[in-house]
Tab-separated table of C-alpha atoms and ligand atoms in Angstrom:
chain	number	residue	atom	x	y	z
R	382	MET	CA	72.726	97.682	107.758
R	383	LYS	CA	73.548	101.249	106.779
R	384	ASP	CA	73.498	101.978	103.200
R	385	LEU	CA	76.972	103.599	102.167
R	386	ASN	CA	77.387	105.859	98.582
R	387	LEU	CA	79.871	103.603	97.221
R	388	THR	CA	80.863	105.336	94.398
R	389	HIS	CA	81.134	108.773	96.448
R	390	ILE	CA	82.912	106.631	99.146
R	391	THR	CA	85.275	105.249	96.822
R	392	GLU	CA	86.399	108.961	94.601
R	393	GLU	CA	86.763	109.803	98.244
R	394	VAL	CA	89.147	106.766	99.158
R	395	LYS	CA	90.905	107.739	95.763
R	396	LYS	CA	92.487	111.199	96.695
R	397	ILE	CA	93.234	110.202	99.778
R	398	ALA	CA	95.338	107.231	98.845
R	399	LEU	CA	97.080	110.038	96.433
R	400	GLU	CA	97.652	112.312	98.845
R	401	ALA	CA	98.986	109.656	101.251
R	402	GLY	CA	101.053	108.646	97.887
R	403	LYS	CA	102.573	112.435	97.401
R	404	PHE	CA	103.420	112.646	100.921
R	405	LEU	CA	105.125	109.400	100.608
R	406	LEU	CA	106.959	110.216	97.014
R	407	ALA	CA	107.900	113.608	99.336
R	408	GLU	CA	110.248	111.657	102.352
R	409	ARG	CA	111.137	109.085	99.387
R	410	GLN	CA	113.720	112.333	97.740
R	411	HIS	CA	115.128	113.082	101.178
R	412	PHE	CA	114.839	109.703	103.491
R	413	GLU	CA	117.589	109.101	105.792
R	414	LEU	CA	118.386	105.179	106.983
R	415	ASP	CA	119.334	106.441	110.368
R	416	LYS	CA	115.385	106.870	110.512
R	417	ILE	CA	114.771	103.270	110.251
R	418	GLU	CA	113.263	101.667	113.296
R	419	GLN	CA	112.763	97.813	113.712
R	420	LYS	CA	109.526	96.428	115.256
R	421	GLY	CA	111.164	92.905	114.453
R	422	ALA	CA	113.973	90.663	112.994
R	423	HIS	CA	114.999	92.333	109.781
R	424	ASP	CA	110.144	94.105	110.276
R	425	TYR	CA	111.578	97.826	109.535
R	426	VAL	CA	109.303	101.002	110.563
R	427	SER	CA	109.647	104.773	110.035
R	428	TYR	CA	107.993	108.255	110.638
R	429	VAL	CA	106.952	107.876	106.954
R	430	ASP	CA	104.866	104.962	108.052
R	431	LYS	CA	103.462	106.708	110.519
R	432	ASN	CA	103.041	109.910	109.165
R	433	SER	CA	101.660	108.260	106.405
R	434	GLU	CA	99.095	106.235	108.513
R	435	ASN	CA	98.298	109.477	110.328
R	436	LEU	CA	97.198	111.534	107.689
R	437	ILE	CA	94.746	108.815	106.024
R	438	VAL	CA	93.059	107.702	109.156
R	439	SER	CA	92.615	111.583	109.929
R	440	ARG	CA	90.716	111.927	106.300
R	441	LEU	CA	88.738	108.484	107.377
R	442	LYS	CA	87.315	110.025	110.282
R	443	SER	CA	86.235	112.656	108.780
R	444	LEU	CA	84.158	111.060	105.373
R	445	LEU	CA	83.350	108.185	107.314
R	446	PRO	CA	83.028	109.224	111.215
R	447	GLU	CA	81.235	105.668	112.350
R	448	ALA	CA	84.008	103.334	110.950
R	449	GLY	CA	86.853	101.540	113.147
R	450	PHE	CA	89.713	100.643	112.002
R	451	ILE	CA	92.476	98.076	111.381
R	452	ALA	CA	95.930	99.355	110.200
R	453	GLU	CA	99.502	98.373	110.493
R	454	GLU	CA	101.136	100.912	112.947
R	455	GLY	CA	98.923	100.638	114.933
R	456	THR	CA	95.872	102.604	114.593
R	457	GLY	CA	92.917	100.443	115.493
R	458	SER	CA	89.375	99.410	117.593
R	459	LEU	CA	88.469	96.870	119.768
R	460	GLU	CA	85.139	98.229	119.327
R	461	GLU	CA	83.515	95.796	116.471
R	462	GLN	CA	81.627	97.871	114.272
R	463	GLU	CA	79.462	97.576	111.658
R	464	PHE	CA	82.221	99.577	109.103
R	465	CYS	CA	86.097	99.148	109.390
R	466	TRP	CA	89.045	100.430	107.420
R	467	VAL	CA	91.606	98.498	106.962
R	468	VAL	CA	94.862	100.572	105.987
R	469	ASP	CA	97.915	99.528	105.233
R	470	PRO	CA	99.911	103.420	104.983
R	471	LEU	CA	102.915	102.194	103.117
R	472	ASP	CA	103.144	98.804	102.273
R	473	GLY	CA	106.584	97.280	101.047
R	474	THR	CA	108.448	99.861	103.531
R	475	SER	CA	112.043	97.468	103.310
R	476	ASN	CA	111.715	98.249	99.356
R	477	PHE	CA	110.700	101.860	100.373
R	478	ILE	CA	113.759	102.486	102.957
R	479	HIS	CA	116.117	100.957	100.163
R	480	ASN	CA	114.437	103.503	97.493
R	481	ASN	CA	113.676	100.408	95.864
R	482	ALA	CA	109.962	99.756	93.470
R	483	PRO	CA	107.341	98.952	94.142
R	484	PHE	CA	105.983	100.691	97.425
R	485	CYS	CA	101.827	101.881	97.445
R	486	VAL	CA	99.474	102.966	99.998
R	487	SER	CA	96.713	100.034	101.073
R	488	ILE	CA	93.044	101.453	101.905
R	489	ALA	CA	90.457	98.907	102.464
R	490	LEU	CA	86.773	99.702	103.490
R	491	ARG	CA	84.995	96.238	105.089
R	492	ASN	CA	81.659	95.683	106.755
R	493	LYS	CA	80.958	92.220	108.953
R	494	ASN	CA	81.090	90.541	106.346
R	495	GLU	CA	82.790	91.606	102.777
R	496	ILE	CA	85.065	93.774	101.344
R	497	LEU	CA	83.408	97.086	100.413
R	498	VAL	CA	86.009	99.494	98.663
R	499	GLY	CA	88.995	98.856	98.393
R	500	VAL	CA	92.231	101.280	96.559
R	501	VAL	CA	96.078	100.705	96.225
R	502	TYR	CA	98.018	103.390	95.033
R	503	GLU	CA	101.454	102.572	93.566
R	504	CYS	CA	103.635	105.409	94.221
R	505	THR	CA	106.616	105.125	92.128
R	506	ARG	CA	104.724	104.043	88.921
R	507	ASN	CA	102.004	106.210	89.715
R	508	GLU	CA	98.916	103.944	89.516
R	509	LEU	CA	96.365	103.748	91.068
R	510	PHE	CA	94.120	100.628	91.379
R	511	TRP	CA	90.474	100.691	92.921
R	512	ALA	CA	87.135	98.859	93.132
R	513	ASN	CA	84.122	98.293	94.957
R	514	LYS	CA	81.334	95.841	95.178
R	515	GLU	CA	79.780	97.676	92.427
R	516	SER	CA	82.189	98.135	90.189
R	517	LYS	CA	84.295	96.475	88.254
R	518	SER	CA	88.939	97.097	87.960
R	519	TYR	CA	90.445	99.785	87.697
R	520	MET	CA	94.028	101.329	86.702
R	521	ASN	CA	94.426	104.904	85.541
R	522	GLY	CA	90.723	104.569	85.137
R	523	LYS	CA	90.861	101.645	82.490
R	524	GLU	CA	88.984	98.601	83.422
R	525	ILE	CA	91.498	95.837	84.829
R	526	THR	CA	91.315	91.896	84.379
R	527	VAL	CA	92.830	88.970	85.607
R	528	SER	CA	94.940	86.959	82.405
R	529	GLN	CA	93.715	84.112	80.593
R	530	GLN	CA	96.623	82.075	81.823
R	531	SER	CA	95.561	79.005	82.361
R	532	ASN	CA	98.951	76.459	81.157
R	533	MET	CA	101.198	76.346	84.151
R	534	ASP	CA	104.720	75.792	82.042
R	535	GLN	CA	104.076	79.427	80.822
R	536	ALA	CA	101.974	80.607	84.449
R	537	PHE	CA	104.000	84.516	85.475
R	538	ILE	CA	104.038	83.659	89.590
R	539	GLU	CA	104.641	86.098	91.891
R	540	LEU	CA	106.328	84.662	96.096
R	541	GLY	CA	106.488	86.725	98.663
R	542	PHE	CA	109.081	86.234	101.798
R	543	PRO	CA	107.849	87.520	105.143
R	544	TYR	CA	109.287	88.326	108.158
R	545	ASN	CA	108.944	85.180	109.869
R	546	ALA	CA	111.320	83.212	108.283
R	547	GLU	CA	111.683	80.482	110.880
R	548	GLY	CA	107.349	79.964	110.497
R	549	TYR	CA	108.125	80.408	106.601
R	550	ARG	CA	111.229	79.190	104.613
R	551	THR	CA	110.948	76.013	104.285
R	552	PHE	CA	107.092	76.094	102.642
R	553	VAL	CA	108.727	78.170	100.006
R	554	LEU	CA	112.136	76.538	99.603
R	555	LYS	CA	109.955	73.475	98.636
R	556	MET	CA	108.025	75.988	96.632
R	557	ILE	CA	110.476	77.238	94.363
R	558	GLU	CA	111.970	73.961	93.523
R	559	ASP	CA	108.664	72.798	92.459
R	560	LEU	CA	108.323	75.334	90.623
R	561	TYR	CA	111.729	77.183	89.764
R	562	GLY	CA	111.955	75.679	86.241
R	563	HIS	CA	108.316	74.703	85.947
R	564	VAL	CA	106.466	77.564	85.290
R	565	GLY	CA	107.402	80.676	83.085
R	566	CYS	CA	108.575	82.806	85.855
R	567	LEU	CA	109.160	83.750	88.911
R	568	ARG	CA	109.383	87.370	91.160
R	569	LEU	CA	110.109	88.033	94.287
R	570	MET	CA	108.723	92.300	94.786
R	571	GLY	CA	108.184	92.734	98.584
R	572	SER	CA	105.010	94.781	98.045
R	573	ALA	CA	101.248	92.350	99.099
R	574	ALA	CA	99.163	95.161	97.750
R	575	ALA	CA	100.525	96.349	94.594
R	576	GLU	CA	101.624	92.141	93.883
R	577	ILE	CA	97.896	91.705	94.418
R	578	CYS	CA	96.568	94.125	91.504
R	579	TYR	CA	99.532	93.326	89.379
R	580	VAL	CA	97.592	89.814	89.509
R	581	ALA	CA	94.281	91.709	89.101
R	582	ALA	CA	96.050	93.262	85.997
R	583	GLY	CA	97.099	90.269	84.343
R	584	ARG	CA	100.411	91.156	84.352
R	585	PHE	CA	101.038	88.396	87.125
R	586	ASP	CA	99.024	84.752	86.893
R	587	ALA	CA	98.724	83.686	91.051
R	588	ARG	CA	101.050	85.194	94.334
R	589	ILE	CA	101.497	82.999	97.307
R	590	GLU	CA	102.995	84.342	101.148
R	591	GLY	CA	101.620	83.594	104.096
R	592	PHE	CA	102.313	85.256	107.577
R	593	ILE	CA	101.415	89.025	106.639
R	594	GLY	CA	98.760	90.994	107.215
R	595	PRO	CA	94.626	92.007	106.177
R	596	TRP	CA	95.947	95.656	106.132
R	597	ASP	CA	98.249	93.545	102.966
R	598	ILE	CA	95.780	91.856	101.362
R	599	ALA	CA	91.909	93.529	101.981
R	600	ALA	CA	92.181	96.304	99.306
R	601	GLY	CA	93.539	94.139	96.812
R	602	ASN	CA	91.388	91.297	97.649
R	603	ILE	CA	88.381	93.111	95.869
R	604	ILE	CA	90.568	94.625	93.275
R	605	LEU	CA	91.669	91.050	92.322
R	606	GLN	CA	87.640	89.900	92.883
R	607	GLN	CA	86.063	92.485	90.588
R	608	ALA	CA	89.003	92.077	88.009
R	609	GLY	CA	87.657	88.393	88.022
R	610	GLY	CA	90.142	86.512	90.534
R	611	LYS	CA	90.409	84.248	93.340
R	612	MET	CA	91.674	84.254	96.832
R	613	THR	CA	91.944	81.746	98.855
R	614	ASP	CA	94.358	80.544	101.677
R	615	PHE	CA	96.540	77.712	101.525
R	616	SER	CA	92.885	76.022	102.032
R	617	GLY	CA	91.489	77.218	99.573
R	618	ASN	CA	88.722	78.228	101.604
R	619	THR	CA	87.602	81.865	100.691
R	620	ASP	CA	86.509	83.459	104.111
R	621	HIS	CA	88.329	84.896	106.933
R	622	LEU	CA	91.155	85.568	105.163
R	623	ASP	CA	93.620	87.802	107.763
R	624	GLY	CA	96.698	87.394	105.942
R	625	LYS	CA	98.359	84.247	107.588
R	626	GLU	CA	97.714	82.333	104.609
R	627	VAL	CA	98.074	84.016	101.158
R	628	PHE	CA	97.077	82.578	97.853
R	629	ALA	CA	95.838	85.119	94.497
R	630	SER	CA	95.432	84.071	91.613
R	631	ASN	CA	93.604	84.523	87.889
R	632	GLY	CA	91.408	81.484	88.869
R	633	ARG	CA	92.106	79.800	86.091
R	634	ILE	CA	95.279	78.335	87.273
R	635	HIS	CA	94.092	77.797	91.009
R	636	ASN	CA	93.278	74.605	91.913
R	637	ASP	CA	96.902	73.231	89.690
R	638	LEU	CA	98.857	75.743	92.334
R	639	LEU	CA	96.863	74.853	95.081
R	640	THR	CA	97.676	70.895	95.121
R	641	ILE	CA	101.756	72.002	94.719
R	642	ILE	CA	100.740	74.689	98.265
R	643	GLN	CA	98.781	72.018	99.847
R	644	LYS	CA	101.974	68.947	99.082
R	645	HIS	CA	104.339	71.579	101.319
R	646	LYS	CA	102.106	73.434	103.260
R	647	LYS	CA	103.146	71.115	106.069
R	648	HIS	CA	106.260	72.863	106.582
R	649	ILE	CA	104.796	76.057	108.031
R	650	LYS	CA	105.692	76.596	112.201
R	651	ALA	CA	102.972	78.369	112.790
S	1305	LIP	C1	105.244	93.540	103.372
S	1305	LIP	C2	104.391	92.605	102.623
S	1305	LIP	C3	105.587	92.002	101.693
S	1305	LIP	C4	105.679	90.540	102.548
S	1305	LIP	C5	107.011	91.921	103.768
S	1305	LIP	C6	105.877	93.159	104.047
S	1305	LIP	P1	104.913	95.830	104.632
S	1305	LIP	O1	105.024	95.322	103.800
S	1305	LIP	O2	103.649	93.727	101.956
S	1305	LIP	O3	104.581	91.629	100.741
S	1305	LIP	O4	106.923	90.082	101.722
S	1305	LIP	O5	107.374	91.130	104.460
S	1305	LIP	O6	105.383	92.325	104.878
S	1305	LIP	O7	105.847	95.271	106.107
S	1305	LIP	O8	105.678	96.774	103.966
S	1305	LIP	O9	104.365	97.162	104.936
């Protein structure tokens, strides 16, 4: 396998994420709701997502020409390249459209076995999260680590509402029934990539969502891992995470929460 200079690649990806974030913020200044298209029920996209992806893809191709792509707005390669970029050019699209926070750029580099580099730039708070497999995790140059929270009664937990309401509704309502009033707080913010970084930074202790995409979680996954956290599916598996089931935590409350997830998992309709 080709040896990569992960430090150099990380620095270049940070610049690309910042450039794409600057584009998003500029477009947000004059974004009009009539520019919205629907990819599916309540699943919105606009020229901003697509133009951000085009910008990011062109920069990444120059950085590592031999790498393939898995990107939310369609850039992809069927061949099984040794390296692959996993890109969400605008995570938190619905927030962006309605001028809410958070929304971010998420870029990861993976090989066939593992994620090597992850960068997430959350635009509204100007927070650049990054890590690679040879580094710790950082936000705006300061090291970040997950929380020490091990008490479910005080845990701060983020939930996600995926577009697939029919398949997910009963599960998430059962989760809310079990958690609401029995944990520190529940929050719903609409950007998986940013919120996984919030767990890595110790602001939240866990995040749970299903039916999202690999581009929503790839960069956040390595940032979380290098900060001491853990990401599994709803059965506790860490391999082949594709976004269908995403459970991120500080590791300390993982098993307690996994028990509750597994109690209600049967309500998920694939
Ligand atoms: C979003 C995710 C979020 C989820 C939304 C949507 P997008 O990604 O980050 O966690 O709840 O349904 O999938 O579509 O804004 O890139």
